[in-house]
PDB file of C-alpha atoms in Angstrom:
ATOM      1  CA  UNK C   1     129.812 147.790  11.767  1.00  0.00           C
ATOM      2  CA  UNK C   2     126.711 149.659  11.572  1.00  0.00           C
ATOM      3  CA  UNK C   3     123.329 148.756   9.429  1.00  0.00           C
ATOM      4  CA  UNK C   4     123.306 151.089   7.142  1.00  0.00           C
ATOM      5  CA  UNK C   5     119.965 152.469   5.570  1.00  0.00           C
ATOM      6  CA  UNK C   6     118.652 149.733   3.567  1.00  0.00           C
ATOM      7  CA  UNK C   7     118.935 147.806   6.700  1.00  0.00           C
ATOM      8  CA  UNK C   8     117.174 149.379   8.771  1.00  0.00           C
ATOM      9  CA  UNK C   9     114.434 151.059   7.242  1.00  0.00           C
ATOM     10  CA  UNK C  10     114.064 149.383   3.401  1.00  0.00           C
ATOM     11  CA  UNK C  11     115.451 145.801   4.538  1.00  0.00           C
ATOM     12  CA  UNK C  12     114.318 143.977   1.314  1.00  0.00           C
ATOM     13  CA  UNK C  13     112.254 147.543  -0.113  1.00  0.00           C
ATOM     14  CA  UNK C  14     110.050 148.882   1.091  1.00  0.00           C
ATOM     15  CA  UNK C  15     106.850 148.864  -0.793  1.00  0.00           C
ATOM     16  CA  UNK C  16     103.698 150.115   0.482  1.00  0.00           C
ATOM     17  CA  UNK C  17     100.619 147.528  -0.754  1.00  0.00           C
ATOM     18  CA  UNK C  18      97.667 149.843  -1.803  1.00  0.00           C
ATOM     19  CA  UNK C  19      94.599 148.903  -1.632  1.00  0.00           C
ATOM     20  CA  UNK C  20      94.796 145.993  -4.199  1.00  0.00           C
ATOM     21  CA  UNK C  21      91.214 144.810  -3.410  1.00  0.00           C
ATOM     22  CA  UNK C  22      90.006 141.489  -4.581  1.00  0.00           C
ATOM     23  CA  UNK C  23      86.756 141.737  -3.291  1.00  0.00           C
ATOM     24  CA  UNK C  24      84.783 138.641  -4.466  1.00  0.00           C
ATOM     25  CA  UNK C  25      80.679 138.034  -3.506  1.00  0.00           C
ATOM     26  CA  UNK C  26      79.295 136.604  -0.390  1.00  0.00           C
ATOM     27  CA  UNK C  27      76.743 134.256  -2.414  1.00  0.00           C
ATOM     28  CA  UNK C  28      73.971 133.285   0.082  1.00  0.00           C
ATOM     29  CA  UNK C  29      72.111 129.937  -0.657  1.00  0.00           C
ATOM     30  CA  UNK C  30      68.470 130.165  -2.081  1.00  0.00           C
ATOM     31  CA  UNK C  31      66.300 127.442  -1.546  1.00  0.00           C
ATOM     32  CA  UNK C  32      63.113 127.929  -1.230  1.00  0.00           C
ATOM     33  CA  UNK C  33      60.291 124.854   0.412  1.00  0.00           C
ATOM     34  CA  UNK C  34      57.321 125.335   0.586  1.00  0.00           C
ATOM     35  CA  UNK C  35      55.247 121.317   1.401  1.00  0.00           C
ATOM     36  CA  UNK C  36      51.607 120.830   1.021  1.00  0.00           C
ATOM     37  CA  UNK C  37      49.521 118.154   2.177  1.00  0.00           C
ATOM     38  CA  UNK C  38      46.018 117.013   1.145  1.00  0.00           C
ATOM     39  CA  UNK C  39      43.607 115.016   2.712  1.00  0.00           C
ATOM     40  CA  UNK C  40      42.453 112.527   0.587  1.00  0.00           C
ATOM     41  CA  UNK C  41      39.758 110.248   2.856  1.00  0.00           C
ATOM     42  CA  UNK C  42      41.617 108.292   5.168  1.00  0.00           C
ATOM     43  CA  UNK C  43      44.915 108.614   4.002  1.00  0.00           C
ATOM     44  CA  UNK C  44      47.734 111.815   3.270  1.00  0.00           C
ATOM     45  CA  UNK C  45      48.832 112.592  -0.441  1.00  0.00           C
ATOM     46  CA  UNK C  46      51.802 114.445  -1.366  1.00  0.00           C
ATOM     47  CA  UNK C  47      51.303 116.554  -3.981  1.00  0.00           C
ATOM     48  CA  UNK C  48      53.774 117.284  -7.139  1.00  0.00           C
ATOM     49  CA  UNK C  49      55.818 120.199  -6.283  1.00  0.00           C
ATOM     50  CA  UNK C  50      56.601 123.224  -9.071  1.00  0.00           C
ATOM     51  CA  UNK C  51      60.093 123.894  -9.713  1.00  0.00           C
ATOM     52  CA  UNK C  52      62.094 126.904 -10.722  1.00  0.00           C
ATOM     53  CA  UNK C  53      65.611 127.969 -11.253  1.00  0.00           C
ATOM     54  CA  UNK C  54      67.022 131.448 -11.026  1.00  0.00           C
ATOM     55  CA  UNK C  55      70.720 132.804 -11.502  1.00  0.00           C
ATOM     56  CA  UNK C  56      71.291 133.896  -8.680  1.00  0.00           C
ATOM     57  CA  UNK C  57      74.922 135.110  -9.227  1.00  0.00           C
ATOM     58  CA  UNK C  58      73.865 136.795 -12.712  1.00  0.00           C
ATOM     59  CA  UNK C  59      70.977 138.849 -10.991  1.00  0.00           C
ATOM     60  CA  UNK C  60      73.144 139.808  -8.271  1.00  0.00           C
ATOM     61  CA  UNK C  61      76.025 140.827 -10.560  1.00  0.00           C
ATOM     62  CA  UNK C  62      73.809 142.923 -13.237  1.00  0.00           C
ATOM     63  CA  UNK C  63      71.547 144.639 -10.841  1.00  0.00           C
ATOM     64  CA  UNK C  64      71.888 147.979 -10.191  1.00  0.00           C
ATOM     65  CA  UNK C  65      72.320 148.086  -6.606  1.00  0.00           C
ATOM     66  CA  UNK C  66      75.422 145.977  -7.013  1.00  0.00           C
ATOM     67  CA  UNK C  67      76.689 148.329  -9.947  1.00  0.00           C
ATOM     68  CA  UNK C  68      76.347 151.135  -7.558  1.00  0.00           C
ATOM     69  CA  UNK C  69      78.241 149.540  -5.053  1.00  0.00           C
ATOM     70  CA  UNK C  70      81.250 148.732  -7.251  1.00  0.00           C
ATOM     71  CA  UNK C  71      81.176 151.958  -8.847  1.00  0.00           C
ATOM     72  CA  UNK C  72      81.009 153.833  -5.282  1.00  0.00           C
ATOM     73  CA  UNK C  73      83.572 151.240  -3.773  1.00  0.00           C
ATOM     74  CA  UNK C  74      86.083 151.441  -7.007  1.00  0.00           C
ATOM     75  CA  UNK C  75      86.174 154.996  -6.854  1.00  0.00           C
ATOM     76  CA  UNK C  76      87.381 154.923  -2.702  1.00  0.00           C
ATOM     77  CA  UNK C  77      90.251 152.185  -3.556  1.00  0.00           C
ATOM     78  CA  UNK C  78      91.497 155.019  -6.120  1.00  0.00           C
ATOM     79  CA  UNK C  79      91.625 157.766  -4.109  1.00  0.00           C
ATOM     80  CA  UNK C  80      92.974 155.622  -0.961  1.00  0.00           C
ATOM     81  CA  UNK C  81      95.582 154.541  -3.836  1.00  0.00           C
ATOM     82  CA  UNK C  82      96.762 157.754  -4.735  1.00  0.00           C
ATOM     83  CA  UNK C  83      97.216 159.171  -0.766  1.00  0.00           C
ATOM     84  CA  UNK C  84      99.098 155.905  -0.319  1.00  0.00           C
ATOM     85  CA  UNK C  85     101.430 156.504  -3.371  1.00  0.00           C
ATOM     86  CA  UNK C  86     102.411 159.750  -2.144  1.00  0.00           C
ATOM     87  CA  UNK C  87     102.861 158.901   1.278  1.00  0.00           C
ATOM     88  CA  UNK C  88     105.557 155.921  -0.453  1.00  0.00           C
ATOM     89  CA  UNK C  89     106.854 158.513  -2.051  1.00  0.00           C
ATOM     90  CA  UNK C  90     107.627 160.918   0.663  1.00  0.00           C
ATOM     91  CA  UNK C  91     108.745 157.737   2.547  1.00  0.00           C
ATOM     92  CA  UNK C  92     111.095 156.899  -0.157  1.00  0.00           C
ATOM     93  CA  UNK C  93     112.145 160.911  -0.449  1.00  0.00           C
ATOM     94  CA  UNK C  94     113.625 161.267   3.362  1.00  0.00           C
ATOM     95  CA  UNK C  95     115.383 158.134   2.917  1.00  0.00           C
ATOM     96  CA  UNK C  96     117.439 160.036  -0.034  1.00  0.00           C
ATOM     97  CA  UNK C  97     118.022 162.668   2.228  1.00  0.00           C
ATOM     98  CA  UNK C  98     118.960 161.034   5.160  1.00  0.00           C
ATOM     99  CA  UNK C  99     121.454 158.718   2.770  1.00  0.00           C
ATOM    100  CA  UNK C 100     123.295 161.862   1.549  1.00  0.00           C
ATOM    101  CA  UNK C 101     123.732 162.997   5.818  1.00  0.00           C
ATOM    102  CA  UNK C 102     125.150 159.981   6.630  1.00  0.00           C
ATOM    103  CA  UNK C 103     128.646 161.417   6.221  1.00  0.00           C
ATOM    104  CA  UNK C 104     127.868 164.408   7.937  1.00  0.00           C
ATOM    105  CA  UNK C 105     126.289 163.100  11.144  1.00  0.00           C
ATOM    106  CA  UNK C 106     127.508 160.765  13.836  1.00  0.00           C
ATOM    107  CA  UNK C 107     126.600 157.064  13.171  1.00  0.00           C
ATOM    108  CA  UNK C 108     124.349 157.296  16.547  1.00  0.00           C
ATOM    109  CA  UNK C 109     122.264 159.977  15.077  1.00  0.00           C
ATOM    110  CA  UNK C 110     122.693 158.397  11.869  1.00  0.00           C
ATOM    111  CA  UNK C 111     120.733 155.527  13.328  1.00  0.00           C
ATOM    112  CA  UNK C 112     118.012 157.133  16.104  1.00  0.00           C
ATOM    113  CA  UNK C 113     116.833 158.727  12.309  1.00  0.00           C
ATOM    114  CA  UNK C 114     116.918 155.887  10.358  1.00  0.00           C
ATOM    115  CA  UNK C 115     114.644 153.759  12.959  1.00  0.00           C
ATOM    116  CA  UNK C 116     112.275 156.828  13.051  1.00  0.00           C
ATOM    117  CA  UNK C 117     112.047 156.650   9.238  1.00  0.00           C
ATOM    118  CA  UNK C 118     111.600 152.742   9.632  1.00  0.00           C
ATOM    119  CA  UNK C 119     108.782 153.197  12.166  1.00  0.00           C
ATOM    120  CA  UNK C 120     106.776 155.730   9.686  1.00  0.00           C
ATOM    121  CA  UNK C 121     107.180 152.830   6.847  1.00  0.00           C
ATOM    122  CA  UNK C 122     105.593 150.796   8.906  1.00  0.00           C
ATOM    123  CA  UNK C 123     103.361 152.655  10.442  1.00  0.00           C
ATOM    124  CA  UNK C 124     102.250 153.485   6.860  1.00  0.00           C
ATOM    125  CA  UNK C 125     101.817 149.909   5.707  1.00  0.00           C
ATOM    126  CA  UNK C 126      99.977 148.975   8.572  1.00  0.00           C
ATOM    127  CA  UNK C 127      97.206 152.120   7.619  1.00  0.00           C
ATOM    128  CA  UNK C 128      97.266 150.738   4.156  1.00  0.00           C
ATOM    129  CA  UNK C 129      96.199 147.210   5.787  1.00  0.00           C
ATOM    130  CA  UNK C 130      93.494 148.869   7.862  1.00  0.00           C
ATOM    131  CA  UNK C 131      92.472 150.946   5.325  1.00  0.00           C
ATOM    132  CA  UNK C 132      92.111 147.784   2.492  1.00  0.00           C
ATOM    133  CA  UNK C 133      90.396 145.399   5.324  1.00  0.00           C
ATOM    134  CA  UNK C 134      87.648 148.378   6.335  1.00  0.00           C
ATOM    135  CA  UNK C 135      87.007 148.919   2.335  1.00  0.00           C
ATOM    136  CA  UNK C 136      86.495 145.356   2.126  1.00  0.00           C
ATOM    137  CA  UNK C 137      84.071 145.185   5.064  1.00  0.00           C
ATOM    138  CA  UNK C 138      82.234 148.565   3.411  1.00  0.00           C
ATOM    139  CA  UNK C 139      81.814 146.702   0.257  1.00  0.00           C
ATOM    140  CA  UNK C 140      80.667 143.275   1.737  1.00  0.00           C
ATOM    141  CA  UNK C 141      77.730 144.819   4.164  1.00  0.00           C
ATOM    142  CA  UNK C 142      76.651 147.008   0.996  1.00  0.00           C
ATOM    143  CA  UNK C 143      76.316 143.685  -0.666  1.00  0.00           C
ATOM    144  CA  UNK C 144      74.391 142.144   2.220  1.00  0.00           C
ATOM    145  CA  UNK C 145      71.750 144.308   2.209  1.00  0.00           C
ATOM    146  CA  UNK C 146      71.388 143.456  -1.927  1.00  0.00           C
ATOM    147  CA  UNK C 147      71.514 139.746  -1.430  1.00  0.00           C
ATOM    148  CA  UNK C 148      68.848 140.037   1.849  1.00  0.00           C
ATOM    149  CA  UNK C 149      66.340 141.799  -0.485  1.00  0.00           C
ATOM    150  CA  UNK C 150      67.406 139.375  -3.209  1.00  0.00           C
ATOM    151  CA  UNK C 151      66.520 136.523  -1.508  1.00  0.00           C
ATOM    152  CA  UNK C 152      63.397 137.931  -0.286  1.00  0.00           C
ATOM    153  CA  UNK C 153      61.968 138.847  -3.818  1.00  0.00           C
ATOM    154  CA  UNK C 154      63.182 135.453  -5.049  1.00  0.00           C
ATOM    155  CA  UNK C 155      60.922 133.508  -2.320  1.00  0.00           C
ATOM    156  CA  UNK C 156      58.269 136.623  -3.025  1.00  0.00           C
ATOM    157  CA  UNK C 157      57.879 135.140  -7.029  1.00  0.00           C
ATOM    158  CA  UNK C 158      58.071 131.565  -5.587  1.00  0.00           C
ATOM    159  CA  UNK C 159      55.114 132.122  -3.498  1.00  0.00           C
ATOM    160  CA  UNK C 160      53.205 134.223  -6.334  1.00  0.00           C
ATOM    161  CA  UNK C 161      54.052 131.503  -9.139  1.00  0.00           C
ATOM    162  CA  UNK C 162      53.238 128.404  -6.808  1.00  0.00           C
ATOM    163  CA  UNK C 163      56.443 126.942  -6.715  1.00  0.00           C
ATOM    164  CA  UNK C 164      57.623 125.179  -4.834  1.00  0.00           C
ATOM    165  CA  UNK C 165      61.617 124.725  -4.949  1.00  0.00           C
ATOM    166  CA  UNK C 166      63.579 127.275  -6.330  1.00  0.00           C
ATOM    167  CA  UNK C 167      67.137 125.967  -7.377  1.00  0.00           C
ATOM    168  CA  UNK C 168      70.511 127.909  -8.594  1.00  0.00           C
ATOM    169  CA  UNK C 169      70.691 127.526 -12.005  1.00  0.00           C
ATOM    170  CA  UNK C 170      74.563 127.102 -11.642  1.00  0.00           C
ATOM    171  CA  UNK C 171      73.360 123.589 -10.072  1.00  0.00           C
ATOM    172  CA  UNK C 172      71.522 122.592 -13.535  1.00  0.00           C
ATOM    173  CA  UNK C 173      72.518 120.728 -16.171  1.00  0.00           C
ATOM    174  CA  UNK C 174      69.447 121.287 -18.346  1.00  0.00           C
ATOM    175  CA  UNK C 175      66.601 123.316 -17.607  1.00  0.00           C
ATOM    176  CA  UNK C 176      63.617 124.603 -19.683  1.00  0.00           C
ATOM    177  CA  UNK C 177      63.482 128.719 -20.057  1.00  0.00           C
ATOM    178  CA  UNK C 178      59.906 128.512 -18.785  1.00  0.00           C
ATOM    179  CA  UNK C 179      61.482 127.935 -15.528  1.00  0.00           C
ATOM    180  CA  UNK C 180      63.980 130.764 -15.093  1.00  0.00           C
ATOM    181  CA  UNK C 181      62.489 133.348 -12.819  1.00  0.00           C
ATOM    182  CA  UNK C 182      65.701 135.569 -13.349  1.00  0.00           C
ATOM    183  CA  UNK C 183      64.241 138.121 -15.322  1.00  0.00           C
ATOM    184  CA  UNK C 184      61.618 138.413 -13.374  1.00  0.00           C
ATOM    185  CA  UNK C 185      63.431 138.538 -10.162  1.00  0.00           C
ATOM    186  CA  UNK C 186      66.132 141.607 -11.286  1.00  0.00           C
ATOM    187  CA  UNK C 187      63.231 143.510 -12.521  1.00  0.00           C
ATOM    188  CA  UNK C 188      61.867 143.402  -8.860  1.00  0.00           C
ATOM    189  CA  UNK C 189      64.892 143.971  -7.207  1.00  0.00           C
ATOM    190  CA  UNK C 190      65.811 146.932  -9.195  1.00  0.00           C
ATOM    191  CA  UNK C 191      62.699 148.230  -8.673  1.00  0.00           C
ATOM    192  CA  UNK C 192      62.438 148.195  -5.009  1.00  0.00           C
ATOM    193  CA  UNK C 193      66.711 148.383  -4.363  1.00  0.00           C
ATOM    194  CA  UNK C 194      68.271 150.582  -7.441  1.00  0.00           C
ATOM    195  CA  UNK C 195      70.762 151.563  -4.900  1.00  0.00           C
ATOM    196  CA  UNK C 196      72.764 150.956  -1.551  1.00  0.00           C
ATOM    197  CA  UNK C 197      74.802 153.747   0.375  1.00  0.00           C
ATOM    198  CA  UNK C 198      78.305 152.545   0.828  1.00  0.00           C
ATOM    199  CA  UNK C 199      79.213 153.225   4.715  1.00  0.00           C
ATOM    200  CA  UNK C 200      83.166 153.772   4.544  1.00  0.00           C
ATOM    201  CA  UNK C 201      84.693 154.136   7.705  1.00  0.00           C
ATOM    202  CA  UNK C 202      87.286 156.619   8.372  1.00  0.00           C
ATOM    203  CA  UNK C 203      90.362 155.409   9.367  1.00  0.00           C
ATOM    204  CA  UNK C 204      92.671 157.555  11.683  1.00  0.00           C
ATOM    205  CA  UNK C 205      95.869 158.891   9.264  1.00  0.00           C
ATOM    206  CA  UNK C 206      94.023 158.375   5.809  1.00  0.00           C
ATOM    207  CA  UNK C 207      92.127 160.280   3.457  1.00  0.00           C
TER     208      UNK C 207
END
């Protein structure tokens, strides 16, 4: 007996998976050390070192490079959403069409059409795939470039304040507010990064 449609080309249904992007951040580890030594006669002293904490995950989250970047990144995933829908829909459309020929035609036809129709569904989810894994890699070097300048402005107000450890604040149980260089921090990097171009690359057989 022959496969007949759902076999060949649906099997279990055949559902395209668009672009559902969970695209979490690439933290990069802060720590900033910075030893001094004095001479004190004969002998070395170490002296006290400053401490500070910053959030680094808040600053990262509200600045507005990073907004940019979701905004710019969002807005691709919707349109890549939409060509994918219609491209399951067509999908789903000739596999009507070919079930109401199956009377019609010889079950060897029947079949070479069927696999053809099979191939384009997959063919289509593996575009989706590539299209989801190069929005993803878009999105994280966009976000490299923020964190790079993030970490640089954070070891910039280190160096300017005297400190000499700067800690995540998510590593803190208790910390004074004198200590927070967060606001401090944002206001720099928005300053000198309010935005990143987001580099999507085409791929072949999508918008």
């Amino acid at each position: 007996m022959k496969q007949n449609l759902s076999a060949l080309v649906l099997e279990q249904g055949f559902k395209i998976n668009i672009m559902k992007v969970s695209i979490p951040f690439i933290l990069l580890a802060v720590l900033v050390l910075q030893t001094s030594f004095v001479r004190a006669q004969a002998s070395s002293e170490l002296k006290p070192v400053s401490l500070a904490v910053v959030d680094f995950r808040g600053v990262l989250a509200k600045s507005e490079a990073a907004r940019n970047i979701r905004s710019a990144v969002d807005e691709k995933r919707q349109e890549l959403r939409k060509y994918f829908l219609e491209v399951e829909n067509n999908l789903r459309d000739e596999q009507k069409n070919l079930s109401k020929k199956r009377s019609i035609v010889t079950a060897e036809a029947f079949e070479k059409r069927a696999r053809k129709l099979k191939e384009k569904a997959q063919s289509a989810q593996k575009l989706a795939q590539t299209s989801n894994q190069k929005l993803k890699k878009s999105f994280d070097q966009a976000m490299d470039k923020v964190q790079k300048e993030l970490v640089r402005i954070v070891a910039e107000v280190a160096e300017e304040s005297g400190v000499g450890v700067v800690l995540f604040r998510s590593a803190i149980v208790i910390a004074v507010k004198k200590l927070d260089i967060s606001k401090e921090v944002l206001t720099r990097l928005n300053k000198k990064l309010p935005d990143v171009k987001v580099r999507f690359e085409t791929v072949k057989g999508s918008k």
